[in-house]
Amino acid sequence: MTTTRQSPAPPVSPAPGGRVAPEVQVAPYVLIRRTAVDLPAAGPAGRHLRRLQDQLVDRLVECRALGPELTEELYRLGGQAPTAYRRSVLLPLRRDVHNDRSPASDLRVRLGDLPDRLPALGRWLRARAEIDRLTGAVDAGSAAALAEERVALAALCGSEPFGRAVALTSPELLAAVQRTASRGGAPDARGRKSEPTVLRYALRATTRTSPLSWFTIVGWAPWPDTEAVPAPLASPPDGALPIHLDLAAGLDVTAAGEPVALTRPPASLVASLFLAGTSRPDQTLRTPHRLAPGTRVQDGHVVFYREHPTTGADGMPVIREERVRMPLRPALAAIIRVLRAAPDGHPPAELVAALGRGAARPATDAAEAERLARRLVTQLCDERLLIPVPPSTEHDPAALAAVADWLGDTGAPALADQVRHLDRDIRSLADVDAARRGPLVRRIDAGWHEALRQLGAAAPAQAPVTEDVVLPGPARLTRRPADTADLTALTSLALLFDEDQVLRRLLRHRFVERYGPGARCADLGQFFAEIGAGFDDLPTVTPEGALVGGPIARVPELAQLATLRREVVRAVRADGGNDGVETVVGADLVAEVAAALPRWLRARPVSYAFFGQHGPDGSLHLNHVYGGWGRFTSRFLDLFGDAGMRAAVAAQLRRVLPGRVAQFRPVHGFNANLHPLLLGEDIGDDQRLGGLDLASVELVHDLAGDQIRLRDPATGDLLDVLYLGFLSPPALPARVAALLGDLGSGEVGLRHLAATRTVAGPGGQAVVSDRLRCGRVVLARRSWRFDEGAEEHLRGLGSPSVAAAAALRAGWDLPDQVFLNQGGRRDGQPPAPGHAAQHPGAQARQPSERPSAPPPPPAIAGLREAVARPKPQFVDLASPLHLRCVPRWLGRITGRLVVEEALPRPAGHDRPHRVTELVVETYLPAAPR
């Protein structure tokens, strides 16, 4: 295999006739994520200061380049010069060169004609003089630039979208933002104290596109027609670009309409309100109940799963569960038969009456029969074999109103009216402007707390309302976001380095070891509980292609994958790092990769979503590569006023999944998991949605494809199970792990392909990774991973001046705009699928014993750590305001510091700038058998 390098890289030409490999399909839709507010244009003082800093960096780099040669030359001269001259001139001068500082004026006088005799010294002295001049100019110009930036920050804080967004974040943040806006660029002491936090959220609103309230507007556009000749977007002659145009992305959102907001009650709070309502005296027996998840009769016993909902980091729901087994008695068998035929459940009081009537006892014993039936049913409710059924499904947009009606029907009319008023407040919030939002959000929050207090429960710590903002109609793309040839190449690379595919293979081997070839397993939860310890005894493959873990003979096909990964990494890095900036993945190499993929990697269809921003030259800079399947469109499909996106996603899925499809749509209190049924049928625990009962499907080893598949035993059909939600496996019960990964395509990182080198700089060392490019797509940006000494030096600078930041840039070859990241840990062994939700099977307790939650599994801590990790923080190293805030921002990073170049550049533009991120999906059908 070979690689080619070029800098800059020209576009990769598509295959003849504009065709690409027929297997890879590019989705006919593009998701658009756009900041709702502009990053203000740089002012005159800021632009001037940036130019001065760039010049200062150039001179500092020049001096440091001259330093080693000049030091050696001065050392050589010192051995030849008189002692007095050496001590008074050469040694002090050599120390100054070594320490990157300008000589004192008296030393310059004593140099005499030495600069003429040493040309390098002359150049160094001139550069140092220029450094001194530029440093003075930078220091003098910083105050005016700081004043400009504070005025711009105040204007941004007064903008309508930003005010609406922060009103949902916290009352304290809203007060700080309003104070900043009111001061108009002249903050008082309180304003300066809160400035780092206010600016951090302002930068979140202007540089990041993750959907949350009015921080981000979400839209969609059809993939541009290959036959069309679109009219290019032209920049207006006056330079004032309308907000509906993005020249770099070729995007025009004019026809999409004005943004529309939709507010909804958090599903977790709705569930908490209902469960609190069932705890009222005598309400348990009157509320319909159904069987617990996974209930089945097995070997004269009843097996079911007792769930323990909890809340993880950032309010994320986490479902822990335990497997419970109890003896099957005739009365219990009768209850199971009745409830299996009733998706809406039955009130326990009805079950008590039915059991009493069926006891066939004399009339004199009727009271005793009813007492025994009541005792049994109450025990089953306490054990949570019977669980209450909410008045509507989790996917019902009127779920809170349904709970209010239920409260009214069950003896709490006053509370029902309060909840209806709360629901109206939540729905009306979407149309409330920023100035009036704060009081309404506080009233909504108080409404939740009061409703739950009246029911004897406490409200969990979370936002009282969720909000999404969308463009109602489709936007227009005047050109393709990326060359189809590049997308085909990226799909092959993603599949090669997708760790989810390795986990699927390990899962297949564990299943065959446990049950045998062609076997089946009817209790999914039991199987995944058994593999909860992970795959430590099996081999696996690192991204670099190293085999670790157990002997390769246990999973011999991984050897081929390991070899291919090693060859690709070696080939890409072969010429990497020659210029220390960019590593290029050649088109020929990727074609070889596609042809060499192991057959088992192609046994199931895959899909990937590529998130990227366009640079001024039209190149696409990737931010993430995740599994596709329409997942990142799912929560918005019912919010768009135009149904075209939903139809396009459903049609694309059907093209790749021609068989029987079941869609798994758990919500578990997490609003981002709300999405429509796109095709096929539902599969889950709530049979009111119709479709397949999760407890009825089985896991089988499909001999024809040598894959682990889900099957409907009633028909023998193999299922393609779609999960388009965002709750990760560690947050969900173990028994659903097979559903989450049936069409698993995971997050893919390609940074390890880039060449790396260790460099020395101020205070220590850093491992620098090249920028990674494939065609016109930047796969990874340059990054610097600092060692302890370098990081301590950086943190020790406090709030560096713009001139001090120039020294940092020169010392590490940093660009002026970067992101601060907290480095993550790389695990040597992948976890078992669903490992984070495993719990040892629990023996049946005595009915009088209240069930308690099992201890949290280890991976829950990992999930919380990942969620709690601070998000990347944009820093403009030429901004006096940013540099004042750096110490506070660095304080949020508790792990190893990683700095990454910010491309495309968010700041420093001569006109307001809005960030647009496009999400493009590719699909690769399963290879023919």
PDB file of N, CA, C and O in Angstrom, residues 849-893:
ATOM      1  N   GLU A 849     -40.206  -8.095  51.983  1.00  0.00           N
ATOM      2  CA  GLU A 849     -38.928  -7.379  51.875  1.00  0.00           C
ATOM      3  C   GLU A 849     -38.988  -6.383  50.740  1.00  0.00           C
ATOM      4  O   GLU A 849     -39.266  -6.741  49.610  1.00  0.00           O
ATOM      5  N   ARG A 850     -38.746  -5.125  51.058  1.00  0.00           N
ATOM      6  CA  ARG A 850     -38.795  -4.097  50.016  1.00  0.00           C
ATOM      7  C   ARG A 850     -37.566  -4.204  49.129  1.00  0.00           C
ATOM      8  O   ARG A 850     -36.439  -4.285  49.628  1.00  0.00           O
ATOM      9  N   PRO A 851     -37.733  -4.206  47.809  1.00  0.00           N
ATOM     10  CA  PRO A 851     -36.566  -4.299  46.918  1.00  0.00           C
ATOM     11  C   PRO A 851     -35.747  -3.028  46.966  1.00  0.00           C
ATOM     12  O   PRO A 851     -36.284  -1.928  47.069  1.00  0.00           O
ATOM     13  N   SER A 852     -34.469  -3.205  46.916  1.00  0.00           N
ATOM     14  CA  SER A 852     -33.573  -2.050  46.871  1.00  0.00           C
ATOM     15  C   SER A 852     -32.760  -2.097  45.592  1.00  0.00           C
ATOM     16  O   SER A 852     -32.612  -3.144  44.976  1.00  0.00           O
ATOM     17  N   ALA A 853     -32.239  -0.949  45.205  1.00  0.00           N
ATOM     18  CA  ALA A 853     -31.489  -0.867  43.953  1.00  0.00           C
ATOM     19  C   ALA A 853     -30.166  -1.601  44.085  1.00  0.00           C
ATOM     20  O   ALA A 853     -29.514  -1.548  45.131  1.00  0.00           O
ATOM     21  N   PRO A 854     -29.747  -2.291  43.009  1.00  0.00           N
ATOM     22  CA  PRO A 854     -28.427  -2.918  43.030  1.00  0.00           C
ATOM     23  C   PRO A 854     -27.343  -1.858  42.946  1.00  0.00           C
ATOM     24  O   PRO A 854     -27.604  -0.717  42.567  1.00  0.00           O
ATOM     25  N   PRO A 855     -26.135  -2.208  43.331  1.00  0.00           N
ATOM     26  CA  PRO A 855     -25.052  -1.216  43.251  1.00  0.00           C
ATOM     27  C   PRO A 855     -24.795  -0.820  41.815  1.00  0.00           C
ATOM     28  O   PRO A 855     -24.982  -1.620  40.898  1.00  0.00           O
ATOM     29  N   PRO A 856     -24.395   0.426  41.568  1.00  0.00           N
ATOM     30  CA  PRO A 856     -24.149   0.852  40.184  1.00  0.00           C
ATOM     31  C   PRO A 856     -22.971   0.109  39.589  1.00  0.00           C
ATOM     32  O   PRO A 856     -21.939  -0.053  40.241  1.00  0.00           O
ATOM     33  N   PRO A 857     -23.105  -0.373  38.358  1.00  0.00           N
ATOM     34  CA  PRO A 857     -21.988  -1.059  37.719  1.00  0.00           C
ATOM     35  C   PRO A 857     -20.864  -0.091  37.390  1.00  0.00           C
ATOM     36  O   PRO A 857     -21.063   1.119  37.317  1.00  0.00           O
ATOM     37  N   PRO A 858     -19.637  -0.601  37.179  1.00  0.00           N
ATOM     38  CA  PRO A 858     -18.478   0.277  36.975  1.00  0.00           C
ATOM     39  C   PRO A 858     -18.637   1.219  35.803  1.00  0.00           C
ATOM     40  O   PRO A 858     -18.182   2.355  35.862  1.00  0.00           O
ATOM     41  N   ALA A 859     -19.260   0.765  34.710  1.00  0.00           N
ATOM     42  CA  ALA A 859     -19.314   1.618  33.529  1.00  0.00           C
ATOM     43  C   ALA A 859     -20.226   2.816  33.711  1.00  0.00           C
ATOM     44  O   ALA A 859     -20.155   3.767  32.953  1.00  0.00           O
ATOM     45  N   ILE A 860     -21.130   2.764  34.722  1.00  0.00           N
ATOM     46  CA  ILE A 860     -21.944   3.946  34.991  1.00  0.00           C
ATOM     47  C   ILE A 860     -21.052   5.111  35.376  1.00  0.00           C
ATOM     48  O   ILE A 860     -21.258   6.250  34.963  1.00  0.00           O
ATOM     49  N   ALA A 861     -20.029   4.824  36.187  1.00  0.00           N
ATOM     50  CA  ALA A 861     -19.089   5.885  36.553  1.00  0.00           C
ATOM     51  C   ALA A 861     -18.388   6.431  35.327  1.00  0.00           C
ATOM     52  O   ALA A 861     -18.158   7.631  35.205  1.00  0.00           O
ATOM     53  N   GLY A 862     -18.047   5.543  34.382  1.00  0.00           N
ATOM     54  CA  GLY A 862     -17.427   6.001  33.144  1.00  0.00           C
ATOM     55  C   GLY A 862     -18.354   6.869  32.329  1.00  0.00           C
ATOM     56  O   GLY A 862     -17.936   7.872  31.734  1.00  0.00           O
ATOM     57  N   LEU A 863     -19.641   6.511  32.299  1.00  0.00           N
ATOM     58  CA  LEU A 863     -20.618   7.325  31.581  1.00  0.00           C
ATOM     59  C   LEU A 863     -20.730   8.702  32.208  1.00  0.00           C
ATOM     60  O   LEU A 863     -20.732   9.724  31.519  1.00  0.00           O
ATOM     61  N   ARG A 864     -20.810   8.738  33.527  1.00  0.00           N
ATOM     62  CA  ARG A 864     -20.923  10.028  34.207  1.00  0.00           C
ATOM     63  C   ARG A 864     -19.686  10.884  33.977  1.00  0.00           C
ATOM     64  O   ARG A 864     -19.784  12.090  33.784  1.00  0.00           O
ATOM     65  N   GLU A 865     -18.528  10.227  33.980  1.00  0.00           N
ATOM     66  CA  GLU A 865     -17.290  10.969  33.736  1.00  0.00           C
ATOM     67  C   GLU A 865     -17.299  11.568  32.329  1.00  0.00           C
ATOM     68  O   GLU A 865     -16.908  12.722  32.122  1.00  0.00           O
ATOM     69  N   ALA A 866     -17.763  10.778  31.346  1.00  0.00           N
ATOM     70  CA  ALA A 866     -17.782  11.261  29.971  1.00  0.00           C
ATOM     71  C   ALA A 866     -18.758  12.415  29.806  1.00  0.00           C
ATOM     72  O   ALA A 866     -18.470  13.408  29.140  1.00  0.00           O
ATOM     73  N   VAL A 867     -19.937  12.294  30.441  1.00  0.00           N
ATOM     74  CA  VAL A 867     -20.939  13.353  30.312  1.00  0.00           C
ATOM     75  C   VAL A 867     -20.494  14.611  31.047  1.00  0.00           C
ATOM     76  O   VAL A 867     -20.736  15.735  30.594  1.00  0.00           O
ATOM     77  N   ALA A 868     -19.836  14.419  32.193  1.00  0.00           N
ATOM     78  CA  ALA A 868     -19.421  15.568  32.991  1.00  0.00           C
ATOM     79  C   ALA A 868     -18.172  16.244  32.450  1.00  0.00           C
ATOM     80  O   ALA A 868     -17.840  17.351  32.861  1.00  0.00           O
ATOM     81  N   ARG A 869     -17.475  15.582  31.511  1.00  0.00           N
ATOM     82  CA  ARG A 869     -16.256  16.179  30.975  1.00  0.00           C
ATOM     83  C   ARG A 869     -16.595  17.504  30.295  1.00  0.00           C
ATOM     84  O   ARG A 869     -17.541  17.593  29.527  1.00  0.00           O
ATOM     85  N   PRO A 870     -15.854  18.555  30.579  1.00  0.00           N
ATOM     86  CA  PRO A 870     -16.187  19.858  29.982  1.00  0.00           C
ATOM     87  C   PRO A 870     -16.112  19.808  28.468  1.00  0.00           C
ATOM     88  O   PRO A 870     -15.270  19.123  27.885  1.00  0.00           O
ATOM     89  N   LYS A 871     -17.011  20.535  27.840  1.00  0.00           N
ATOM     90  CA  LYS A 871     -17.034  20.594  26.389  1.00  0.00           C
ATOM     91  C   LYS A 871     -15.852  21.429  25.891  1.00  0.00           C
ATOM     92  O   LYS A 871     -15.307  22.262  26.613  1.00  0.00           O
ATOM     93  N   PRO A 872     -15.426  21.212  24.646  1.00  0.00           N
ATOM     94  CA  PRO A 872     -14.314  22.007  24.104  1.00  0.00           C
ATOM     95  C   PRO A 872     -14.597  23.507  24.221  1.00  0.00           C
ATOM     96  O   PRO A 872     -15.713  23.957  23.945  1.00  0.00           O
ATOM     97  N   GLN A 873     -13.586  24.221  24.654  1.00  0.00           N
ATOM     98  CA  GLN A 873     -13.722  25.663  24.872  1.00  0.00           C
ATOM     99  C   GLN A 873     -12.916  26.422  23.827  1.00  0.00           C
ATOM    100  O   GLN A 873     -11.693  26.297  23.763  1.00  0.00           O
ATOM    101  N   PHE A 874     -13.599  27.229  23.036  1.00  0.00           N
ATOM    102  CA  PHE A 874     -12.918  28.054  22.037  1.00  0.00           C
ATOM    103  C   PHE A 874     -12.175  29.192  22.726  1.00  0.00           C
ATOM    104  O   PHE A 874     -12.697  29.835  23.642  1.00  0.00           O
ATOM    105  N   VAL A 875     -10.940  29.423  22.280  1.00  0.00           N
ATOM    106  CA  VAL A 875     -10.133  30.536  22.793  1.00  0.00           C
ATOM    107  C   VAL A 875      -9.471  31.232  21.617  1.00  0.00           C
ATOM    108  O   VAL A 875      -8.810  30.589  20.795  1.00  0.00           O
ATOM    109  N   ASP A 876      -9.636  32.535  21.557  1.00  0.00           N
ATOM    110  CA  ASP A 876      -8.942  33.377  20.586  1.00  0.00           C
ATOM    111  C   ASP A 876      -7.720  33.954  21.290  1.00  0.00           C
ATOM    112  O   ASP A 876      -7.837  34.806  22.175  1.00  0.00           O
ATOM    113  N   LEU A 877      -6.551  33.494  20.911  1.00  0.00           N
ATOM    114  CA  LEU A 877      -5.320  33.910  21.592  1.00  0.00           C
ATOM    115  C   LEU A 877      -4.916  35.334  21.246  1.00  0.00           C
ATOM    116  O   LEU A 877      -3.941  35.843  21.820  1.00  0.00           O
ATOM    117  N   ALA A 878      -5.636  35.977  20.349  1.00  0.00           N
ATOM    118  CA  ALA A 878      -5.386  37.385  20.052  1.00  0.00           C
ATOM    119  C   ALA A 878      -6.436  38.288  20.693  1.00  0.00           C
ATOM    120  O   ALA A 878      -6.484  39.475  20.392  1.00  0.00           O
ATOM    121  N   SER A 879      -7.246  37.710  21.569  1.00  0.00           N
ATOM    122  CA  SER A 879      -8.324  38.472  22.204  1.00  0.00           C
ATOM    123  C   SER A 879      -7.980  38.777  23.649  1.00  0.00           C
ATOM    124  O   SER A 879      -7.834  37.864  24.471  1.00  0.00           O
ATOM    125  N   PRO A 880      -7.854  40.045  24.022  1.00  0.00           N
ATOM    126  CA  PRO A 880      -7.602  40.376  25.429  1.00  0.00           C
ATOM    127  C   PRO A 880      -8.707  39.863  26.353  1.00  0.00           C
ATOM    128  O   PRO A 880      -8.422  39.439  27.474  1.00  0.00           O
ATOM    129  N   LEU A 881      -9.950  39.885  25.894  1.00  0.00           N
ATOM    130  CA  LEU A 881     -11.057  39.425  26.732  1.00  0.00           C
ATOM    131  C   LEU A 881     -10.975  37.919  26.967  1.00  0.00           C
ATOM    132  O   LEU A 881     -11.149  37.445  28.097  1.00  0.00           O
ATOM    133  N   HIS A 882     -10.691  37.170  25.924  1.00  0.00           N
ATOM    134  CA  HIS A 882     -10.552  35.723  26.091  1.00  0.00           C
ATOM    135  C   HIS A 882      -9.415  35.395  27.049  1.00  0.00           C
ATOM    136  O   HIS A 882      -9.551  34.522  27.919  1.00  0.00           O
ATOM    137  N   LEU A 883      -8.296  36.072  26.880  1.00  0.00           N
ATOM    138  CA  LEU A 883      -7.128  35.757  27.697  1.00  0.00           C
ATOM    139  C   LEU A 883      -7.363  36.073  29.166  1.00  0.00           C
ATOM    140  O   LEU A 883      -6.814  35.402  30.049  1.00  0.00           O
ATOM    141  N   ARG A 884      -8.195  37.065  29.456  1.00  0.00           N
ATOM    142  CA  ARG A 884      -8.537  37.360  30.854  1.00  0.00           C
ATOM    143  C   ARG A 884      -9.331  36.210  31.473  1.00  0.00           C
ATOM    144  O   ARG A 884      -9.309  36.004  32.689  1.00  0.00           O
ATOM    145  N   CYS A 885     -10.047  35.461  30.643  1.00  0.00           N
ATOM    146  CA  CYS A 885     -10.935  34.398  31.134  1.00  0.00           C
ATOM    147  C   CYS A 885     -10.275  33.024  31.129  1.00  0.00           C
ATOM    148  O   CYS A 885     -10.853  32.064  31.660  1.00  0.00           O
ATOM    149  N   VAL A 886      -9.109  32.907  30.512  1.00  0.00           N
ATOM    150  CA  VAL A 886      -8.465  31.602  30.362  1.00  0.00           C
ATOM    151  C   VAL A 886      -8.257  30.872  31.690  1.00  0.00           C
ATOM    152  O   VAL A 886      -8.496  29.660  31.772  1.00  0.00           O
ATOM    153  N   PRO A 887      -7.800  31.529  32.775  1.00  0.00           N
ATOM    154  CA  PRO A 887      -7.607  30.774  34.026  1.00  0.00           C
ATOM    155  C   PRO A 887      -8.879  30.075  34.504  1.00  0.00           C
ATOM    156  O   PRO A 887      -8.826  28.928  34.955  1.00  0.00           O
ATOM    157  N   ARG A 888     -10.021  30.749  34.434  1.00  0.00           N
ATOM    158  CA  ARG A 888     -11.275  30.130  34.857  1.00  0.00           C
ATOM    159  C   ARG A 888     -11.633  28.971  33.935  1.00  0.00           C
ATOM    160  O   ARG A 888     -12.133  27.934  34.387  1.00  0.00           O
ATOM    161  N   TRP A 889     -11.397  29.142  32.657  1.00  0.00           N
ATOM    162  CA  TRP A 889     -11.732  28.067  31.717  1.00  0.00           C
ATOM    163  C   TRP A 889     -10.817  26.868  31.913  1.00  0.00           C
ATOM    164  O   TRP A 889     -11.274  25.728  31.859  1.00  0.00           O
ATOM    165  N   LEU A 890      -9.544  27.129  32.144  1.00  0.00           N
ATOM    166  CA  LEU A 890      -8.627  26.019  32.405  1.00  0.00           C
ATOM    167  C   LEU A 890      -8.981  25.310  33.705  1.00  0.00           C
ATOM    168  O   LEU A 890      -8.747  24.095  33.838  1.00  0.00           O
ATOM    169  N   GLY A 891      -9.543  26.033  34.660  1.00  0.00           N
ATOM    170  CA  GLY A 891      -9.921  25.424  35.924  1.00  0.00           C
ATOM    171  C   GLY A 891     -11.001  24.370  35.773  1.00  0.00           C
ATOM    172  O   GLY A 891     -11.143  23.488  36.629  1.00  0.00           O
ATOM    173  N   ARG A 892     -11.764  24.419  34.687  1.00  0.00           N
ATOM    174  CA  ARG A 892     -12.814  23.425  34.456  1.00  0.00           C
ATOM    175  C   ARG A 892     -12.222  22.130  33.890  1.00  0.00           C
ATOM    176  O   ARG A 892     -12.901  21.099  33.862  1.00  0.00           O
ATOM    177  N   ILE A 893     -10.996  22.198  33.391  1.00  0.00           N
ATOM    178  CA  ILE A 893     -10.358  21.018  32.814  1.00  0.00           C
ATOM    179  C   ILE A 893      -9.523  20.355  33.892  1.00  0.00           C
ATOM    180  O   ILE A 893      -8.501  20.884  34.330  1.00  0.00           O
TER     181      ILE A 893
END
